Coordinates of C-alpha atoms in Angstrom, one line a residue:
X1 CA -84.5 -25.7 -59.6
X2 CA -81.0 -27.0 -59.3
X3 CA -77.6 -25.3 -59.8
X4 CA -75.8 -27.2 -62.5
X5 CA -78.2 -30.1 -61.9
X6 CA -78.5 -32.2 -58.8
X7 CA -78.1 -29.5 -56.2
X8 CA -80.6 -27.2 -54.5
X9 CA -83.5 -27.3 -52.1
X10 CA -87.3 -26.8 -52.2
X11 CA -90.0 -26.2 -49.6
X12 CA -93.7 -26.7 -49.9
X13 CA -96.3 -25.5 -47.4
X14 CA -100.0 -26.2 -47.4
X15 CA -103.0 -27.3 -45.3
X16 CA -103.2 -31.1 -45.4
X17 CA -106.6 -32.3 -46.7
X18 CA -108.9 -34.2 -44.4
X19 CA -108.8 -37.4 -46.6
X20 CA -105.0 -37.3 -47.4
X21 CA -103.2 -40.4 -46.4
X22 CA -99.8 -39.7 -48.1
X23 CA -97.9 -36.9 -49.8
X24 CA -95.5 -37.7 -52.7
X25 CA -92.7 -35.5 -54.1
X26 CA -90.9 -36.7 -57.3
X27 CA -87.6 -35.4 -58.7
X28 CA -86.8 -35.9 -62.3
X29 CA -84.2 -34.9 -64.9
X30 CA -85.1 -32.3 -67.6
X31 CA -87.6 -33.5 -70.2
X32 CA -84.9 -33.9 -72.9
X33 CA -82.7 -35.9 -70.5
X34 CA -85.1 -38.6 -69.3
X35 CA -83.4 -41.9 -69.0
X36 CA -80.1 -40.3 -68.2
X37 CA -80.7 -40.0 -64.4
X38 CA -82.4 -41.8 -61.6
X39 CA -85.7 -40.2 -60.5
X40 CA -86.2 -40.0 -56.7
X41 CA -89.5 -40.2 -54.9
X42 CA -90.2 -38.9 -51.4
X43 CA -93.3 -40.6 -49.9
X44 CA -94.6 -39.2 -46.6
X45 CA -97.4 -41.0 -44.7
X46 CA -98.5 -41.9 -41.2
X47 CA -98.4 -45.6 -42.1
X48 CA -94.9 -46.0 -43.6
X49 CA -93.2 -42.8 -42.4
X50 CA -90.9 -40.9 -44.7
X51 CA -89.5 -43.1 -47.4
X52 CA -87.0 -41.9 -50.1
X53 CA -86.6 -44.2 -53.1
X54 CA -84.4 -44.4 -56.2
X55 CA -87.1 -45.4 -58.8
X56 CA -84.6 -46.7 -61.4
X57 CA -82.7 -48.9 -59.0
X58 CA -85.9 -49.8 -57.1
X59 CA -83.9 -49.0 -53.9
X60 CA -84.9 -47.4 -50.6
X61 CA -82.3 -44.7 -49.9
X62 CA -83.5 -43.4 -46.5
X63 CA -86.4 -43.7 -44.1
X64 CA -87.8 -42.0 -41.0
X65 CA -90.5 -43.3 -38.7
X66 CA -94.1 -42.0 -38.8
X67 CA -93.6 -40.2 -35.5
X68 CA -92.2 -36.7 -35.9
X69 CA -91.1 -35.5 -32.5
X70 CA -94.2 -36.9 -30.9
X71 CA -96.6 -36.0 -33.7
X72 CA -97.7 -37.8 -36.9
X73 CA -96.0 -36.8 -40.1
X74 CA -99.3 -35.9 -41.7
X75 CA -101.7 -33.9 -39.6
X76 CA -104.9 -33.5 -41.5
X77 CA -106.4 -30.0 -41.4
X78 CA -103.2 -28.5 -40.2
X79 CA -100.6 -26.3 -42.0
X80 CA -97.6 -28.5 -42.8
X81 CA -94.2 -27.7 -44.3
X82 CA -92.0 -30.2 -46.1
X83 CA -88.6 -29.6 -47.6
X84 CA -85.9 -31.6 -49.5
X85 CA -82.3 -30.8 -50.2
X86 CA -79.8 -32.2 -52.7
X87 CA -76.1 -31.5 -51.9
X88 CA -74.1 -32.5 -54.9
X89 CA -70.7 -31.5 -53.7
X90 CA -71.0 -33.4 -50.4
X91 CA -73.3 -36.1 -51.8
X92 CA -76.0 -35.7 -49.2
X93 CA -79.8 -36.0 -49.6
X94 CA -82.0 -34.5 -46.9
X95 CA -85.6 -34.1 -46.1
X96 CA -87.4 -32.4 -43.1
X97 CA -90.3 -30.3 -41.9
X98 CA -90.8 -26.7 -40.9
X99 CA -87.6 -24.5 -41.2
X100 CA -85.1 -25.6 -43.7
X101 CA -82.3 -26.5 -41.3
X102 CA -80.5 -29.7 -40.4
X103 CA -81.8 -29.5 -36.8
X104 CA -85.3 -30.2 -38.2
X105 CA -84.3 -32.8 -40.8
X106 CA -86.0 -36.2 -40.6
X107 CA -84.3 -38.2 -43.4
X108 CA -80.8 -38.1 -44.8
X109 CA -78.7 -40.2 -47.1
X110 CA -75.0 -39.7 -47.4
X111 CA -73.6 -41.3 -50.5
X112 CA -70.0 -41.0 -49.4
X113 CA -68.2 -41.4 -46.1
X114 CA -64.6 -40.4 -45.5
X115 CA -62.4 -43.4 -46.1
X116 CA -60.2 -44.9 -43.5
X117 CA -57.4 -45.2 -46.1
X118 CA -54.3 -43.4 -44.8
X119 CA -53.1 -42.6 -48.3
X120 CA -54.5 -39.1 -49.1
X121 CA -54.3 -39.8 -52.8
X122 CA -56.3 -43.0 -52.4
X123 CA -58.9 -41.2 -50.3
X124 CA -59.2 -38.5 -52.9
X125 CA -59.5 -41.1 -55.6
X126 CA -62.3 -42.9 -53.7
X127 CA -64.1 -39.6 -53.2
X128 CA -63.9 -38.7 -56.9
X129 CA -65.3 -42.1 -57.8
X130 CA -68.2 -41.7 -55.4
X131 CA -68.8 -38.2 -56.8
X132 CA -68.8 -39.5 -60.3
X133 CA -71.3 -42.1 -59.4
X134 CA -73.6 -39.6 -57.7
X135 CA -73.5 -37.2 -60.6
X136 CA -74.3 -40.0 -63.0
X137 CA -77.3 -41.0 -61.1
X138 CA -78.6 -37.7 -59.6
X139 CA -76.6 -34.9 -61.2
X140 CA -79.2 -34.1 -63.8
X141 CA -82.2 -33.9 -61.6
X142 CA -83.6 -30.5 -62.3
X143 CA -87.4 -30.5 -61.7
X144 CA -89.8 -31.8 -59.1
X145 CA -93.6 -32.2 -58.7
X146 CA -96.1 -32.8 -56.0
X147 CA -98.2 -35.8 -56.9
X148 CA -101.9 -35.0 -57.2
X149 CA -101.8 -31.8 -55.3
X150 CA -105.5 -31.2 -55.2
X151 CA -106.0 -34.6 -53.4
X152 CA -103.7 -33.6 -50.5
X153 CA -104.5 -30.0 -50.0
X154 CA -107.5 -28.8 -48.1
X155 CA -108.0 -25.3 -49.4
X156 CA -105.8 -25.2 -52.5
X157 CA -103.4 -22.6 -51.0
X158 CA -99.9 -23.7 -51.8
X159 CA -96.7 -21.8 -50.9
X160 CA -93.5 -22.9 -52.7
X161 CA -89.9 -21.9 -52.2
X162 CA -87.0 -22.9 -54.5
X163 CA -83.2 -22.3 -54.1
X164 CA -80.2 -23.3 -56.1
X165 CA -78.3 -23.8 -52.8
X166 CA -78.6 -27.0 -50.8
X167 CA -78.8 -27.3 -47.0
X168 CA -75.4 -28.3 -45.5
X169 CA -74.8 -26.7 -42.1
X170 CA -77.0 -24.6 -39.9
X171 CA -75.8 -21.1 -39.0
X172 CA -75.0 -20.6 -35.3
X173 CA -77.1 -18.1 -33.3
X174 CA -74.1 -16.0 -32.0
X175 CA -72.8 -13.1 -34.1
X176 CA -69.3 -11.6 -33.8
X177 CA -67.6 -8.6 -35.4
X178 CA -65.4 -9.7 -38.3
X179 CA -62.3 -8.8 -36.3
X180 CA -63.4 -11.1 -33.4
X181 CA -64.0 -14.3 -35.5
X182 CA -61.5 -17.0 -34.7
X183 CA -60.3 -20.1 -36.5
X184 CA -62.1 -22.1 -33.9
X185 CA -65.3 -20.3 -34.7
X186 CA -65.0 -21.2 -38.3
X187 CA -64.0 -24.8 -37.6
X188 CA -66.6 -25.5 -34.9
X189 CA -69.4 -23.2 -36.2
X190 CA -69.8 -21.5 -32.8
X191 CA -70.2 -18.0 -34.2
X192 CA -70.4 -16.2 -37.5
X193 CA -69.7 -12.8 -38.9
X194 CA -72.6 -10.4 -39.6
X195 CA -71.5 -10.4 -43.2
X196 CA -73.1 -13.9 -43.5
X197 CA -76.6 -12.5 -42.9
X198 CA -79.1 -10.5 -44.8
X199 CA -78.6 -6.8 -45.6
X200 CA -81.3 -6.0 -43.2
X201 CA -79.6 -7.9 -40.3
X202 CA -76.3 -6.2 -41.2
X203 CA -77.9 -2.7 -41.0
X204 CA -79.5 -3.4 -37.6
X205 CA -76.3 -4.9 -36.3
X206 CA -74.3 -1.9 -37.2
X207 CA -76.6 0.3 -35.1
X208 CA -76.7 -1.7 -31.9
X209 CA -73.5 -3.9 -31.7
X210 CA -71.1 -1.1 -30.9
X211 CA -69.4 -0.7 -27.5
X212 CA -71.4 2.4 -26.7
X213 CA -74.7 0.6 -26.8
X214 CA -74.6 -0.4 -23.2
X215 CA -77.0 -0.3 -20.2
X216 CA -74.9 2.1 -18.1
X217 CA -74.4 5.4 -20.1
X218 CA -72.0 8.1 -18.7
X219 CA -74.9 10.2 -17.4
X220 CA -76.5 7.3 -15.6
X221 CA -73.8 4.7 -14.6
X222 CA -76.1 2.8 -12.3
X223 CA -79.0 2.4 -14.8
X224 CA -79.0 -1.4 -14.5
X225 CA -79.0 -1.3 -10.7
X226 CA -81.8 1.2 -10.8
X227 CA -83.9 -1.2 -13.0
X228 CA -83.3 -4.1 -10.6
X229 CA -84.4 -1.8 -7.7
X230 CA -87.5 -0.6 -9.5
X231 CA -88.6 -4.1 -10.5
X232 CA -88.6 -5.2 -6.9
X233 CA -89.8 -2.0 -5.2
X234 CA -90.7 0.8 -7.6
X235 CA -92.8 1.9 -10.5
X236 CA -91.6 -1.0 -12.7
X237 CA -93.0 -3.5 -10.2
X238 CA -96.3 -1.7 -10.3
X239 CA -96.4 -1.8 -14.1
X240 CA -95.5 -5.5 -14.2
X241 CA -98.3 -6.3 -11.7
X242 CA -100.8 -4.4 -13.9
X243 CA -99.6 -6.2 -17.0
X244 CA -100.2 -9.6 -15.6
X245 CA -103.9 -9.3 -16.4
X246 CA -103.5 -7.3 -19.6
X247 CA -100.4 -8.5 -21.5
X248 CA -101.2 -11.3 -24.0
X249 CA -104.8 -11.2 -22.8
X250 CA -107.0 -13.7 -24.7
X251 CA -110.5 -12.7 -23.4
X252 CA -111.0 -15.9 -21.4
X253 CA -111.6 -16.0 -17.6
X254 CA -108.5 -18.0 -16.9
X255 CA -105.9 -17.0 -14.3
X256 CA -102.9 -15.4 -16.0
X257 CA -99.3 -16.5 -15.5
X258 CA -97.6 -13.8 -13.5
X259 CA -94.2 -14.9 -14.9
X260 CA -95.2 -14.5 -18.5
X261 CA -94.5 -10.7 -18.8
X262 CA -91.8 -8.2 -19.3
X263 CA -91.3 -4.5 -20.0
X264 CA -90.9 -2.9 -23.5
X265 CA -89.1 0.4 -23.7
X266 CA -89.1 1.8 -27.2
X267 CA -86.4 4.0 -28.8
X268 CA -87.2 6.3 -31.7
X269 CA -90.2 6.2 -33.9
X270 CA -92.0 3.8 -36.2
X271 CA -90.6 4.4 -39.7
X272 CA -92.7 1.8 -41.4
X273 CA -90.1 -0.9 -42.1
X274 CA -90.7 -3.1 -39.0
X275 CA -93.4 -4.5 -36.8
X276 CA -93.9 -1.5 -34.5
X277 CA -91.1 0.7 -33.4
X278 CA -87.9 -1.0 -34.6
X279 CA -85.7 -0.4 -31.5
X280 CA -86.9 -1.9 -28.2
X281 CA -85.2 -2.3 -24.8
X282 CA -86.8 -5.4 -23.2
X283 CA -86.5 -5.9 -19.5
X284 CA -87.0 -9.5 -18.2
X285 CA -87.4 -9.9 -14.4
X286 CA -85.9 -13.0 -12.9
X287 CA -87.9 -16.1 -13.7
X288 CA -90.0 -14.4 -16.3
X289 CA -90.5 -15.5 -19.9
X290 CA -92.3 -14.7 -23.1
X291 CA -95.0 -16.8 -24.7
X292 CA -93.7 -18.8 -27.7
X293 CA -94.0 -16.4 -30.6
X294 CA -92.8 -15.5 -34.1
X295 CA -91.7 -12.2 -35.6
X296 CA -93.8 -11.4 -38.7
X297 CA -91.1 -13.0 -40.9
X298 CA -88.9 -10.0 -40.1
X299 CA -85.2 -9.8 -39.5
X300 CA -84.0 -9.1 -35.9
X301 CA -80.8 -8.5 -34.0
X302 CA -80.8 -9.0 -30.2
X303 CA -78.0 -7.8 -27.9
X304 CA -77.8 -8.7 -24.2
X305 CA -77.0 -5.6 -22.2
X306 CA -77.3 -6.9 -18.7
X307 CA -77.7 -10.4 -17.2
X308 CA -78.4 -13.4 -19.3
X309 CA -81.3 -15.5 -20.6
X310 CA -82.2 -18.7 -22.4
X311 CA -83.5 -18.6 -25.9
X312 CA -85.5 -21.6 -27.0
X313 CA -86.3 -22.2 -30.7
X314 CA -89.4 -23.9 -32.1
X315 CA -90.3 -25.1 -35.6
X316 CA -93.6 -23.2 -36.0
X317 CA -96.5 -21.9 -33.9
X318 CA -98.7 -24.5 -35.6
X319 CA -96.4 -27.3 -34.5
X320 CA -96.3 -25.9 -31.0
X321 CA -100.2 -26.0 -30.9
X322 CA -100.1 -29.6 -32.0
X323 CA -97.5 -30.6 -29.4
X324 CA -99.5 -28.9 -26.6
X325 CA -102.7 -30.6 -27.8
X326 CA -101.2 -34.1 -27.9
X327 CA -98.3 -34.0 -25.4
X328 CA -99.2 -31.3 -22.9
X329 CA -96.1 -29.2 -23.7
X330 CA -94.1 -27.8 -26.6
X331 CA -90.6 -29.1 -27.1
X332 CA -87.9 -26.7 -28.6
X333 CA -85.6 -28.2 -31.2
X334 CA -82.7 -26.3 -29.7
X335 CA -81.8 -23.7 -27.1
X336 CA -78.8 -21.5 -26.1
X337 CA -77.8 -19.1 -23.3
X338 CA -77.2 -15.5 -24.4
X339 CA -75.1 -13.6 -21.9
X340 CA -74.1 -9.9 -21.4
X341 CA -72.4 -8.7 -24.6
X342 CA -73.6 -11.5 -26.8
X343 CA -75.4 -10.7 -30.0
X344 CA -77.9 -13.1 -31.6
X345 CA -80.2 -12.9 -34.6
X346 CA -83.2 -14.2 -36.5
X347 CA -84.7 -14.0 -40.0
X348 CA -87.5 -15.6 -41.9
X349 CA -85.4 -18.8 -42.5
X350 CA -84.0 -19.5 -39.0
X351 CA -84.7 -18.8 -35.4
X352 CA -88.0 -17.0 -36.3
X353 CA -90.1 -18.8 -33.7
X354 CA -88.7 -18.6 -30.1
X355 CA -89.3 -18.1 -26.4
X356 CA -87.1 -16.0 -24.2
X357 CA -86.6 -17.0 -20.5
X358 CA -84.7 -15.2 -17.8
X359 CA -83.3 -18.2 -16.0
X360 CA -81.5 -16.2 -13.3
X361 CA -82.6 -17.2 -9.8
X362 CA -80.7 -14.5 -7.9
X363 CA -83.2 -11.7 -8.8
X364 CA -81.1 -10.2 -11.6
X365 CA -83.1 -8.8 -14.5
X366 CA -82.0 -9.5 -18.0
X367 CA -82.0 -6.4 -20.3
X368 CA -81.7 -6.6 -24.0
X369 CA -81.9 -4.3 -27.0
X370 CA -83.9 -5.8 -29.8
X371 CA -84.4 -4.3 -33.3
X372 CA -86.5 -5.4 -36.3
X373 CA -86.7 -4.9 -40.0
X374 CA -88.8 -6.4 -42.7
X375 CA -87.1 -8.1 -45.7
X376 CA -86.8 -5.8 -48.7
X377 CA -88.8 -8.3 -50.7
X378 CA -91.7 -8.3 -48.1
X379 CA -94.6 -6.3 -49.5
X380 CA -97.2 -7.4 -47.0
X381 CA -95.7 -6.0 -43.7
X382 CA -97.6 -8.0 -41.2
X383 CA -97.7 -5.7 -38.1
X384 CA -98.0 -8.2 -35.3
X385 CA -96.0 -10.9 -33.5
X386 CA -98.2 -14.0 -33.3
X387 CA -98.0 -16.1 -30.1
X388 CA -99.5 -19.2 -28.6
X389 CA -101.7 -18.3 -25.6
X390 CA -102.1 -20.4 -22.4
X391 CA -105.4 -21.7 -23.9
X392 CA -103.3 -23.0 -26.9
X393 CA -104.8 -20.6 -29.4
X394 CA -102.8 -18.3 -31.7
X395 CA -103.2 -14.6 -31.1
X396 CA -101.7 -11.4 -32.6
X397 CA -99.6 -9.3 -30.3
X398 CA -99.3 -5.6 -31.3
X399 CA -95.7 -4.5 -30.5
X400 CA -96.5 -1.8 -28.0
X401 CA -94.5 0.3 -25.5
X402 CA -94.6 0.7 -21.7
X403 CA -92.6 3.9 -21.9
X404 CA -90.4 5.6 -24.5
X405 CA -86.7 5.5 -23.6
X406 CA -86.4 9.2 -22.6
X407 CA -89.4 9.2 -20.3
X408 CA -88.3 5.9 -18.7
X409 CA -84.8 7.0 -18.1
X410 CA -85.9 10.3 -16.5
X411 CA -88.5 8.5 -14.3
X412 CA -86.0 5.8 -13.2
X413 CA -83.3 8.4 -12.4
X414 CA -85.7 10.3 -10.2
X415 CA -86.8 7.2 -8.4
X416 CA -83.3 5.8 -7.8
X417 CA -82.0 9.2 -6.7
X418 CA -84.6 9.3 -4.0
X419 CA -83.7 5.8 -2.9
X420 CA -80.0 6.7 -2.6
X421 CA -80.8 9.9 -0.8
X422 CA -82.9 8.0 1.7
X423 CA -86.1 9.9 1.0
X424 CA -87.9 6.6 0.3
X425 CA -87.8 3.7 2.7
X426 CA -84.8 1.4 1.8
X427 CA -85.9 -2.2 1.4
X428 CA -84.8 -5.0 3.6
X429 CA -82.9 -7.0 0.8
X430 CA -82.5 -10.0 3.1
X431 CA -86.3 -10.2 3.6
X432 CA -87.0 -9.7 -0.1
X433 CA -84.6 -12.6 -0.9
X434 CA -86.3 -14.8 1.7
X435 CA -89.7 -14.0 0.3

């Protein structure tokens, strides 16, 4: 599991059994090195919370309360994910739920804090002593086990992930070209180069991040203005009204949320390496938003072409369901504003579950170009985006298209030309704003 011993991370996902009261993960040295390191035990329960113990020293290293962002740590009958990380170089132990990121960690233990000693040589000596102590105790941990797995799993299905790299710092959501990365970006973690991400993300980025991918091409310089007009007065408005009762339809007799809709304009064809057609222009009217949804474990690059929106990130759809059941609302673990020209990303490890919201109140639409690609190692190719409906059930959404790009552009040009020529009644913009 661990790189050189004592460093790495693991993730375990399973449905918690109906009778499970606690889950235990134990970390040990290799069989031929038992006695040379301190085993560590993670115990997770709704009674004690999350407790991390050094079994040799009989010492509690870290704890977290039983309440996990408004929910119990163990939710019987629900799909749960637990992860642990050992960072040997920085001497940090972590544990958390859902995605393996520090934003979702619940327990942590830092075995060394930077000294106040002003002498740099003394500080380095103190750090080396602390590192030596850490390596002696935990540097040879190389295997882990789930205690009595059959007693804590409901259906026996068990997904495990191992990596030799620990969790240290979450990657930021904003991407920049390598020539635009600054020292401040590196120091503060405000943006990263596309080279930090997967080959799939890099390929998508190269196709959409360029300066010529913009909303006002030379042959239609008022494209964005025409979209805003059509959303309020033209064929886009008509389509949006029809989609209110069709998009994300669950089959119930409930009243649909008129703001939970948008337009999808597809570019190119489905070549089989993404959920649906890989390139999509999405048009978000003011105040509109998506359901909370995930992305088939695919990679994606999103570039804002016009306006801005808020991106909210969630741990998992299952967690969203539980929060809505118990708290009447899902809480994102983080959010950010993506403005015109910004490029953001997601993959199977981070930002996979989100909600997009056009927060503009001045009537300006937000327009993005989004593109998707499965991981090369993904052999299942799940074709849908799952989302949580208004009735708090999870449904598959087939990535469809309102128009292909060429048809949409031609139709929009014709409509806006008639508007500018005065052959259609010009709207009273003041009245529209007042309404």
